[in-house]
Amino acid sequence: CLGSNLTILGFTLLLKSIWEIPFFAVSGRLMKRFSYRMLLSFAAFIYACRWSVLGFSDNLQVLIWSQILLSFSFSIHYFASVAYVDVLTPQNYRATGQTLYTAVTLGLGGVTGNLLGGWVLNHFAAETMFQLTTVLALAGIPFLWMEKKDPSIKVSREKDI
C-alpha cells in the first residue's frame, strides 16, 4: 500500500499511541472549559478531517502524519464519552453504564462498522469508504446538539459553549 510495509505500519501505530499521551494529559482541562457536546463535535470534526485525508491523499508521508489527527480525535472522543456516560448514569449504576457504553461502542459498533466497511470495500475503492466516513462523521454532529436537555442533570461542566 503506497510503498509501505509492516514496519512502517507498526511505526505509525506506535507514534499514534505515543501522541495520545499528551492529549489524554490535557483532558481534564478541556472538560472544565468545554461542554461534552462541544468536545464530541470537535472530535467528530477531527475524525472527518483524518478520513478526508485518507480518502483523497496518496502521499505516504501525509497518511503517516494523519495519525496525529487520529490520536487527537480518539483521545477527545474517548475521555469525553466516558465522562459523559458517568454523568448520565446514576451513581449506583456507573459501572453498569460504563460496561454498556463499552459493549455498544466497541462491541456492537465494531461489528457493525467492520461489516459495513467490508461491504463498502467489496463494492467500492478504499478512498470511497473514507470519503463516506467523512460525510457520516460530519452528518452526526448536529445530532449531538439536538439532544433534549434533561433538567435533572446538574453538572457545572455541561455548558453549551
PDB file of N, CA and C in Angstrom, residues 49-138:
ATOM      1  N   CYS A  49     -11.780  15.101   9.302  1.00  0.00           N
ATOM      2  CA  CYS A  49     -10.582  15.626   8.633  1.00  0.00           C
ATOM      3  C   CYS A  49      -9.609  14.496   8.309  1.00  0.00           C
ATOM      4  N   ARG A  50      -9.400  13.615   9.266  1.00  0.00           N
ATOM      5  CA  ARG A  50      -8.472  12.496   9.037  1.00  0.00           C
ATOM      6  C   ARG A  50      -8.980  11.579   7.936  1.00  0.00           C
ATOM      7  N   TRP A  51     -10.260  11.229   7.997  1.00  0.00           N
ATOM      8  CA  TRP A  51     -10.803  10.338   6.978  1.00  0.00           C
ATOM      9  C   TRP A  51     -10.776  11.003   5.604  1.00  0.00           C
ATOM     10  N   SER A  52     -10.956  12.311   5.580  1.00  0.00           N
ATOM     11  CA  SER A  52     -10.858  13.037   4.323  1.00  0.00           C
ATOM     12  C   SER A  52      -9.438  12.945   3.759  1.00  0.00           C
ATOM     13  N   VAL A  53      -8.440  13.103   4.628  1.00  0.00           N
ATOM     14  CA  VAL A  53      -7.046  12.947   4.195  1.00  0.00           C
ATOM     15  C   VAL A  53      -6.838  11.540   3.632  1.00  0.00           C
ATOM     16  N   LEU A  54      -7.334  10.529   4.338  1.00  0.00           N
ATOM     17  CA  LEU A  54      -7.180   9.147   3.879  1.00  0.00           C
ATOM     18  C   LEU A  54      -7.932   8.903   2.568  1.00  0.00           C
ATOM     19  N   GLY A  55      -9.043   9.621   2.374  1.00  0.00           N
ATOM     20  CA  GLY A  55      -9.855   9.426   1.177  1.00  0.00           C
ATOM     21  C   GLY A  55      -9.339  10.151  -0.050  1.00  0.00           C
ATOM     22  N   PHE A  56      -8.514  11.176   0.141  1.00  0.00           N
ATOM     23  CA  PHE A  56      -8.090  11.965  -1.004  1.00  0.00           C
ATOM     24  C   PHE A  56      -6.577  11.983  -1.238  1.00  0.00           C
ATOM     25  N   SER A  57      -5.785  11.593  -0.266  1.00  0.00           N
ATOM     26  CA  SER A  57      -4.327  11.669  -0.423  1.00  0.00           C
ATOM     27  C   SER A  57      -3.748  10.314  -0.813  1.00  0.00           C
ATOM     28  N   ASP A  58      -2.730  10.360  -1.617  1.00  0.00           N
ATOM     29  CA  ASP A  58      -1.984   9.145  -1.918  1.00  0.00           C
ATOM     30  C   ASP A  58      -0.508   9.322  -1.553  1.00  0.00           C
ATOM     31  N   ASN A  59      -0.224  10.318  -0.737  1.00  0.00           N
ATOM     32  CA  ASN A  59       1.136  10.585  -0.282  1.00  0.00           C
ATOM     33  C   ASN A  59       1.367   9.837   1.027  1.00  0.00           C
ATOM     34  N   LEU A  60       2.295   8.916   1.054  1.00  0.00           N
ATOM     35  CA  LEU A  60       2.536   8.080   2.230  1.00  0.00           C
ATOM     36  C   LEU A  60       2.875   8.915   3.461  1.00  0.00           C
ATOM     37  N   GLN A  61       3.695   9.939   3.310  1.00  0.00           N
ATOM     38  CA  GLN A  61       4.062  10.766   4.467  1.00  0.00           C
ATOM     39  C   GLN A  61       2.850  11.493   5.036  1.00  0.00           C
ATOM     40  N   VAL A  62       1.987  11.994   4.179  1.00  0.00           N
ATOM     41  CA  VAL A  62       0.771  12.665   4.646  1.00  0.00           C
ATOM     42  C   VAL A  62      -0.106  11.677   5.409  1.00  0.00           C
ATOM     43  N   LEU A  63      -0.216  10.478   4.885  1.00  0.00           N
ATOM     44  CA  LEU A  63      -1.037   9.461   5.540  1.00  0.00           C
ATOM     45  C   LEU A  63      -0.451   9.079   6.905  1.00  0.00           C
ATOM     46  N   ILE A  64       0.862   8.983   6.991  1.00  0.00           N
ATOM     47  CA  ILE A  64       1.503   8.662   8.271  1.00  0.00           C
ATOM     48  C   ILE A  64       1.258   9.772   9.277  1.00  0.00           C
ATOM     49  N   TRP A  65       1.443  11.010   8.856  1.00  0.00           N
ATOM     50  CA  TRP A  65       1.248  12.130   9.792  1.00  0.00           C
ATOM     51  C   TRP A  65      -0.219  12.348  10.145  1.00  0.00           C
ATOM     52  N   SER A  66      -1.122  11.797   9.338  1.00  0.00           N
ATOM     53  CA  SER A  66      -2.547  11.902   9.682  1.00  0.00           C
ATOM     54  C   SER A  66      -2.868  11.150  10.970  1.00  0.00           C
ATOM     55  N   GLN A  67      -1.936  10.304  11.413  1.00  0.00           N
ATOM     56  CA  GLN A  67      -2.135   9.583  12.673  1.00  0.00           C
ATOM     57  C   GLN A  67      -2.230  10.549  13.856  1.00  0.00           C
ATOM     58  N   ILE A  68      -1.630  11.734  13.731  1.00  0.00           N
ATOM     59  CA  ILE A  68      -1.770  12.741  14.786  1.00  0.00           C
ATOM     60  C   ILE A  68      -3.243  13.094  14.948  1.00  0.00           C
ATOM     61  N   LEU A  69      -3.938  13.235  13.831  1.00  0.00           N
ATOM     62  CA  LEU A  69      -5.368  13.539  13.888  1.00  0.00           C
ATOM     63  C   LEU A  69      -6.136  12.415  14.575  1.00  0.00           C
ATOM     64  N   LEU A  70      -5.760  11.173  14.299  1.00  0.00           N
ATOM     65  CA  LEU A  70      -6.416  10.043  14.955  1.00  0.00           C
ATOM     66  C   LEU A  70      -6.153  10.062  16.453  1.00  0.00           C
ATOM     67  N   SER A  71      -4.915  10.327  16.843  1.00  0.00           N
ATOM     68  CA  SER A  71      -4.579  10.388  18.275  1.00  0.00           C
ATOM     69  C   SER A  71      -5.419  11.443  18.972  1.00  0.00           C
ATOM     70  N   PHE A  72      -5.503  12.604  18.359  1.00  0.00           N
ATOM     71  CA  PHE A  72      -6.230  13.727  18.951  1.00  0.00           C
ATOM     72  C   PHE A  72      -7.725  13.441  19.013  1.00  0.00           C
ATOM     73  N   SER A  73      -8.299  12.991  17.900  1.00  0.00           N
ATOM     74  CA  SER A  73      -9.748  12.757  17.871  1.00  0.00           C
ATOM     75  C   SER A  73     -10.144  11.607  18.783  1.00  0.00           C
ATOM     76  N   PHE A  74      -9.373  10.515  18.778  1.00  0.00           N
ATOM     77  CA  PHE A  74      -9.696   9.390  19.642  1.00  0.00           C
ATOM     78  C   PHE A  74      -9.617   9.795  21.106  1.00  0.00           C
ATOM     79  N   SER A  75      -8.581  10.512  21.484  1.00  0.00           N
ATOM     80  CA  SER A  75      -8.411  10.916  22.879  1.00  0.00           C
ATOM     81  C   SER A  75      -9.579  11.768  23.347  1.00  0.00           C
ATOM     82  N   ILE A  76      -9.930  12.768  22.560  1.00  0.00           N
ATOM     83  CA  ILE A  76     -11.050  13.639  22.934  1.00  0.00           C
ATOM     84  C   ILE A  76     -12.342  12.836  22.983  1.00  0.00           C
ATOM     85  N   HIS A  77     -12.585  12.048  21.949  1.00  0.00           N
ATOM     86  CA  HIS A  77     -13.808  11.247  21.901  1.00  0.00           C
ATOM     87  C   HIS A  77     -13.911  10.317  23.110  1.00  0.00           C
ATOM     88  N   TYR A  78     -12.823   9.633  23.420  1.00  0.00           N
ATOM     89  CA  TYR A  78     -12.861   8.642  24.489  1.00  0.00           C
ATOM     90  C   TYR A  78     -13.087   9.283  25.858  1.00  0.00           C
ATOM     91  N   PHE A  79     -12.281  10.286  26.220  1.00  0.00           N
ATOM     92  CA  PHE A  79     -12.450  10.837  27.565  1.00  0.00           C
ATOM     93  C   PHE A  79     -13.762  11.582  27.713  1.00  0.00           C
ATOM     94  N   ALA A  80     -14.220  12.268  26.678  1.00  0.00           N
ATOM     95  CA  ALA A  80     -15.498  12.980  26.784  1.00  0.00           C
ATOM     96  C   ALA A  80     -16.660  11.999  26.872  1.00  0.00           C
ATOM     97  N   SER A  81     -16.615  10.924  26.107  1.00  0.00           N
ATOM     98  CA  SER A  81     -17.691   9.932  26.133  1.00  0.00           C
ATOM     99  C   SER A  81     -17.772   9.218  27.476  1.00  0.00           C
ATOM    100  N   VAL A  82     -16.635   8.784  27.979  1.00  0.00           N
ATOM    101  CA  VAL A  82     -16.621   8.085  29.268  1.00  0.00           C
ATOM    102  C   VAL A  82     -17.115   9.012  30.382  1.00  0.00           C
ATOM    103  N   ALA A  83     -16.660  10.256  30.372  1.00  0.00           N
ATOM    104  CA  ALA A  83     -17.096  11.215  31.397  1.00  0.00           C
ATOM    105  C   ALA A  83     -18.593  11.508  31.269  1.00  0.00           C
ATOM    106  N   TYR A  84     -19.082  11.629  30.038  1.00  0.00           N
ATOM    107  CA  TYR A  84     -20.497  11.929  29.827  1.00  0.00           C
ATOM    108  C   TYR A  84     -21.373  10.762  30.273  1.00  0.00           C
ATOM    109  N   VAL A  85     -20.964   9.544  29.981  1.00  0.00           N
ATOM    110  CA  VAL A  85     -21.705   8.362  30.442  1.00  0.00           C
ATOM    111  C   VAL A  85     -21.739   8.357  31.969  1.00  0.00           C
ATOM    112  N   ASP A  86     -20.642   8.716  32.592  1.00  0.00           N
ATOM    113  CA  ASP A  86     -20.576   8.768  34.049  1.00  0.00           C
ATOM    114  C   ASP A  86     -21.566   9.778  34.617  1.00  0.00           C
ATOM    115  N   VAL A  87     -21.708  10.909  33.944  1.00  0.00           N
ATOM    116  CA  VAL A  87     -22.642  11.949  34.390  1.00  0.00           C
ATOM    117  C   VAL A  87     -24.092  11.505  34.202  1.00  0.00           C
ATOM    118  N   LEU A  88     -24.373  10.834  33.104  1.00  0.00           N
ATOM    119  CA  LEU A  88     -25.749  10.433  32.798  1.00  0.00           C
ATOM    120  C   LEU A  88     -26.237   9.248  33.624  1.00  0.00           C
ATOM    121  N   THR A  89     -25.313   8.468  34.154  1.00  0.00           N
ATOM    122  CA  THR A  89     -25.667   7.244  34.864  1.00  0.00           C
ATOM    123  C   THR A  89     -25.795   7.494  36.361  1.00  0.00           C
ATOM    124  N   PRO A  90     -26.871   6.999  36.987  1.00  0.00           N
ATOM    125  CA  PRO A  90     -26.981   7.128  38.444  1.00  0.00           C
ATOM    126  C   PRO A  90     -25.753   6.515  39.130  1.00  0.00           C
ATOM    127  N   GLN A  91     -25.372   7.100  40.246  1.00  0.00           N
ATOM    128  CA  GLN A  91     -24.138   6.711  40.926  1.00  0.00           C
ATOM    129  C   GLN A  91     -24.031   5.208  41.194  1.00  0.00           C
ATOM    130  N   ASN A  92     -25.125   4.591  41.610  1.00  0.00           N
ATOM    131  CA  ASN A  92     -25.101   3.157  41.918  1.00  0.00           C
ATOM    132  C   ASN A  92     -24.935   2.274  40.684  1.00  0.00           C
ATOM    133  N   TYR A  93     -25.121   2.840  39.480  1.00  0.00           N
ATOM    134  CA  TYR A  93     -25.072   2.057  38.248  1.00  0.00           C
ATOM    135  C   TYR A  93     -23.976   2.518  37.287  1.00  0.00           C
ATOM    136  N   ARG A  94     -23.003   3.259  37.795  1.00  0.00           N
ATOM    137  CA  ARG A  94     -21.961   3.788  36.913  1.00  0.00           C
ATOM    138  C   ARG A  94     -21.117   2.692  36.275  1.00  0.00           C
ATOM    139  N   ALA A  95     -20.785   1.653  37.007  1.00  0.00           N
ATOM    140  CA  ALA A  95     -20.015   0.551  36.410  1.00  0.00           C
ATOM    141  C   ALA A  95     -20.823  -0.120  35.304  1.00  0.00           C
ATOM    142  N   THR A  96     -22.127  -0.292  35.541  1.00  0.00           N
ATOM    143  CA  THR A  96     -23.003  -0.875  34.529  1.00  0.00           C
ATOM    144  C   THR A  96     -23.090   0.048  33.317  1.00  0.00           C
ATOM    145  N   GLY A  97     -23.202   1.344  33.562  1.00  0.00           N
ATOM    146  CA  GLY A  97     -23.252   2.313  32.469  1.00  0.00           C
ATOM    147  C   GLY A  97     -21.997   2.265  31.611  1.00  0.00           C
ATOM    148  N   GLN A  98     -20.845   2.196  32.261  1.00  0.00           N
ATOM    149  CA  GLN A  98     -19.589   2.127  31.512  1.00  0.00           C
ATOM    150  C   GLN A  98     -19.466   0.811  30.747  1.00  0.00           C
ATOM    151  N   THR A  99     -19.945  -0.269  31.352  1.00  0.00           N
ATOM    152  CA  THR A  99     -19.908  -1.567  30.682  1.00  0.00           C
ATOM    153  C   THR A  99     -20.796  -1.547  29.442  1.00  0.00           C
ATOM    154  N   LEU A 100     -21.999  -1.000  29.576  1.00  0.00           N
ATOM    155  CA  LEU A 100     -22.899  -0.910  28.422  1.00  0.00           C
ATOM    156  C   LEU A 100     -22.314  -0.013  27.337  1.00  0.00           C
ATOM    157  N   TYR A 101     -21.730   1.109  27.742  1.00  0.00           N
ATOM    158  CA  TYR A 101     -21.103   2.015  26.777  1.00  0.00           C
ATOM    159  C   TYR A 101     -20.016   1.277  25.996  1.00  0.00           C
ATOM    160  N   THR A 102     -19.155   0.576  26.707  1.00  0.00           N
ATOM    161  CA  THR A 102     -18.060  -0.147  26.063  1.00  0.00           C
ATOM    162  C   THR A 102     -18.588  -1.251  25.154  1.00  0.00           C
ATOM    163  N   ALA A 103     -19.598  -1.981  25.627  1.00  0.00           N
ATOM    164  CA  ALA A 103     -20.163  -3.066  24.824  1.00  0.00           C
ATOM    165  C   ALA A 103     -20.789  -2.531  23.540  1.00  0.00           C
ATOM    166  N   VAL A 104     -21.503  -1.430  23.649  1.00  0.00           N
ATOM    167  CA  VAL A 104     -22.172  -0.873  22.471  1.00  0.00           C
ATOM    168  C   VAL A 104     -21.160  -0.252  21.508  1.00  0.00           C
ATOM    169  N   THR A 105     -20.223   0.554  22.023  1.00  0.00           N
ATOM    170  CA  THR A 105     -19.300   1.238  21.114  1.00  0.00           C
ATOM    171  C   THR A 105     -18.235   0.310  20.548  1.00  0.00           C
ATOM    172  N   LEU A 106     -17.592  -0.461  21.395  1.00  0.00           N
ATOM    173  CA  LEU A 106     -16.519  -1.322  20.909  1.00  0.00           C
ATOM    174  C   LEU A 106     -17.046  -2.653  20.383  1.00  0.00           C
ATOM    175  N   GLY A 107     -18.088  -3.172  20.987  1.00  0.00           N
ATOM    176  CA  GLY A 107     -18.650  -4.451  20.557  1.00  0.00           C
ATOM    177  C   GLY A 107     -19.564  -4.287  19.355  1.00  0.00           C
ATOM    178  N   LEU A 108     -20.747  -3.782  19.602  1.00  0.00           N
ATOM    179  CA  LEU A 108     -21.737  -3.622  18.538  1.00  0.00           C
ATOM    180  C   LEU A 108     -21.248  -2.659  17.460  1.00  0.00           C
ATOM    181  N   GLY A 109     -20.645  -1.551  17.882  1.00  0.00           N
ATOM    182  CA  GLY A 109     -20.127  -0.582  16.917  1.00  0.00           C
ATOM    183  C   GLY A 109     -19.011  -1.168  16.067  1.00  0.00           C
ATOM    184  N   GLY A 110     -18.125  -1.928  16.706  1.00  0.00           N
ATOM    185  CA  GLY A 110     -17.031  -2.559  15.967  1.00  0.00           C
ATOM    186  C   GLY A 110     -17.516  -3.570  14.959  1.00  0.00           C
ATOM    187  N   VAL A 111     -18.464  -4.401  15.369  1.00  0.00           N
ATOM    188  CA  VAL A 111     -19.012  -5.414  14.460  1.00  0.00           C
ATOM    189  C   VAL A 111     -19.750  -4.742  13.302  1.00  0.00           C
ATOM    190  N   THR A 112     -20.596  -3.779  13.613  1.00  0.00           N
ATOM    191  CA  THR A 112     -21.358  -3.089  12.570  1.00  0.00           C
ATOM    192  C   THR A 112     -20.432  -2.349  11.618  1.00  0.00           C
ATOM    193  N   GLY A 113     -19.459  -1.626  12.183  1.00  0.00           N
ATOM    194  CA  GLY A 113     -18.514  -0.882  11.349  1.00  0.00           C
ATOM    195  C   GLY A 113     -17.700  -1.782  10.447  1.00  0.00           C
ATOM    196  N   ASN A 114     -17.254  -2.901  10.969  1.00  0.00           N
ATOM    197  CA  ASN A 114     -16.471  -3.833  10.156  1.00  0.00           C
ATOM    198  C   ASN A 114     -17.318  -4.482   9.059  1.00  0.00           C
ATOM    199  N   LEU A 115     -18.551  -4.836   9.391  1.00  0.00           N
ATOM    200  CA  LEU A 115     -19.429  -5.427   8.368  1.00  0.00           C
ATOM    201  C   LEU A 115     -19.734  -4.425   7.256  1.00  0.00           C
ATOM    202  N   LEU A 116     -20.104  -3.210   7.640  1.00  0.00           N
ATOM    203  CA  LEU A 116     -20.419  -2.196   6.629  1.00  0.00           C
ATOM    204  C   LEU A 116     -19.172  -1.781   5.858  1.00  0.00           C
ATOM    205  N   GLY A 117     -18.048  -1.613   6.567  1.00  0.00           N
ATOM    206  CA  GLY A 117     -16.797  -1.266   5.901  1.00  0.00           C
ATOM    207  C   GLY A 117     -16.369  -2.341   4.923  1.00  0.00           C
ATOM    208  N   GLY A 118     -16.521  -3.596   5.314  1.00  0.00           N
ATOM    209  CA  GLY A 118     -16.190  -4.698   4.414  1.00  0.00           C
ATOM    210  C   GLY A 118     -17.066  -4.707   3.182  1.00  0.00           C
ATOM    211  N   TRP A 119     -18.367  -4.432   3.385  1.00  0.00           N
ATOM    212  CA  TRP A 119     -19.282  -4.378   2.248  1.00  0.00           C
ATOM    213  C   TRP A 119     -18.883  -3.252   1.295  1.00  0.00           C
ATOM    214  N   VAL A 120     -18.594  -2.079   1.855  1.00  0.00           N
ATOM    215  CA  VAL A 120     -18.189  -0.937   1.020  1.00  0.00           C
ATOM    216  C   VAL A 120     -16.909  -1.282   0.262  1.00  0.00           C
ATOM    217  N   LEU A 121     -15.927  -1.889   0.946  1.00  0.00           N
ATOM    218  CA  LEU A 121     -14.667  -2.244   0.284  1.00  0.00           C
ATOM    219  C   LEU A 121     -14.851  -3.302  -0.799  1.00  0.00           C
ATOM    220  N   ASN A 122     -15.851  -4.155  -0.645  1.00  0.00           N
ATOM    221  CA  ASN A 122     -16.127  -5.150  -1.689  1.00  0.00           C
ATOM    222  C   ASN A 122     -16.755  -4.535  -2.937  1.00  0.00           C
ATOM    223  N   HIS A 123     -17.392  -3.379  -2.771  1.00  0.00           N
ATOM    224  CA  HIS A 123     -18.108  -2.768  -3.887  1.00  0.00           C
ATOM    225  C   HIS A 123     -17.475  -1.470  -4.395  1.00  0.00           C
ATOM    226  N   PHE A 124     -16.615  -0.864  -3.599  1.00  0.00           N
ATOM    227  CA  PHE A 124     -16.024   0.422  -3.964  1.00  0.00           C
ATOM    228  C   PHE A 124     -14.546   0.440  -3.568  1.00  0.00           C
ATOM    229  N   ALA A 125     -13.861   1.487  -3.945  1.00  0.00           N
ATOM    230  CA  ALA A 125     -12.453   1.658  -3.579  1.00  0.00           C
ATOM    231  C   ALA A 125     -12.349   2.107  -2.118  1.00  0.00           C
ATOM    232  N   ALA A 126     -11.186   1.884  -1.523  1.00  0.00           N
ATOM    233  CA  ALA A 126     -10.952   2.303  -0.133  1.00  0.00           C
ATOM    234  C   ALA A 126     -11.155   3.807   0.016  1.00  0.00           C
ATOM    235  N   GLU A 127     -10.759   4.567  -0.983  1.00  0.00           N
ATOM    236  CA  GLU A 127     -10.933   6.023  -0.925  1.00  0.00           C
ATOM    237  C   GLU A 127     -12.400   6.392  -0.753  1.00  0.00           C
ATOM    238  N   THR A 128     -13.268   5.657  -1.426  1.00  0.00           N
ATOM    239  CA  THR A 128     -14.708   5.909  -1.314  1.00  0.00           C
ATOM    240  C   THR A 128     -15.187   5.646   0.108  1.00  0.00           C
ATOM    241  N   MET A 129     -14.672   4.586   0.713  1.00  0.00           N
ATOM    242  CA  MET A 129     -15.066   4.284   2.093  1.00  0.00           C
ATOM    243  C   MET A 129     -14.676   5.437   3.022  1.00  0.00           C
ATOM    244  N   PHE A 130     -13.457   5.954   2.876  1.00  0.00           N
ATOM    245  CA  PHE A 130     -13.015   7.050   3.740  1.00  0.00           C
ATOM    246  C   PHE A 130     -13.790   8.333   3.450  1.00  0.00           C
ATOM    247  N   GLN A 131     -14.138   8.566   2.208  1.00  0.00           N
ATOM    248  CA  GLN A 131     -14.954   9.737   1.880  1.00  0.00           C
ATOM    249  C   GLN A 131     -16.351   9.611   2.492  1.00  0.00           C
ATOM    250  N   LEU A 132     -16.891   8.401   2.467  1.00  0.00           N
ATOM    251  CA  LEU A 132     -18.197   8.147   3.081  1.00  0.00           C
ATOM    252  C   LEU A 132     -18.136   8.357   4.596  1.00  0.00           C
ATOM    253  N   THR A 133     -17.091   7.867   5.243  1.00  0.00           N
ATOM    254  CA  THR A 133     -16.987   8.054   6.698  1.00  0.00           C
ATOM    255  C   THR A 133     -16.789   9.525   7.053  1.00  0.00           C
ATOM    256  N   THR A 134     -16.156  10.281   6.163  1.00  0.00           N
ATOM    257  CA  THR A 134     -16.033  11.730   6.373  1.00  0.00           C
ATOM    258  C   THR A 134     -17.415  12.358   6.428  1.00  0.00           C
ATOM    259  N   VAL A 135     -18.237  12.032   5.456  1.00  0.00           N
ATOM    260  CA  VAL A 135     -19.598  12.577   5.397  1.00  0.00           C
ATOM    261  C   VAL A 135     -20.409  12.146   6.616  1.00  0.00           C
ATOM    262  N   LEU A 136     -20.303  10.878   6.997  1.00  0.00           N
ATOM    263  CA  LEU A 136     -21.062  10.377   8.149  1.00  0.00           C
ATOM    264  C   LEU A 136     -20.642  11.056   9.453  1.00  0.00           C
ATOM    265  N   ALA A 137     -19.351  11.264   9.631  1.00  0.00           N
ATOM    266  CA  ALA A 137     -18.881  11.941  10.849  1.00  0.00           C
ATOM    267  C   ALA A 137     -19.417  13.363  10.920  1.00  0.00           C
ATOM    268  N   LEU A 138     -19.375  14.068   9.802  1.00  0.00           N
ATOM    269  CA  LEU A 138     -19.891  15.442   9.788  1.00  0.00           C
ATOM    270  C   LEU A 138     -21.410  15.469   9.948  1.00  0.00           C
TER     271      LEU A 138
END
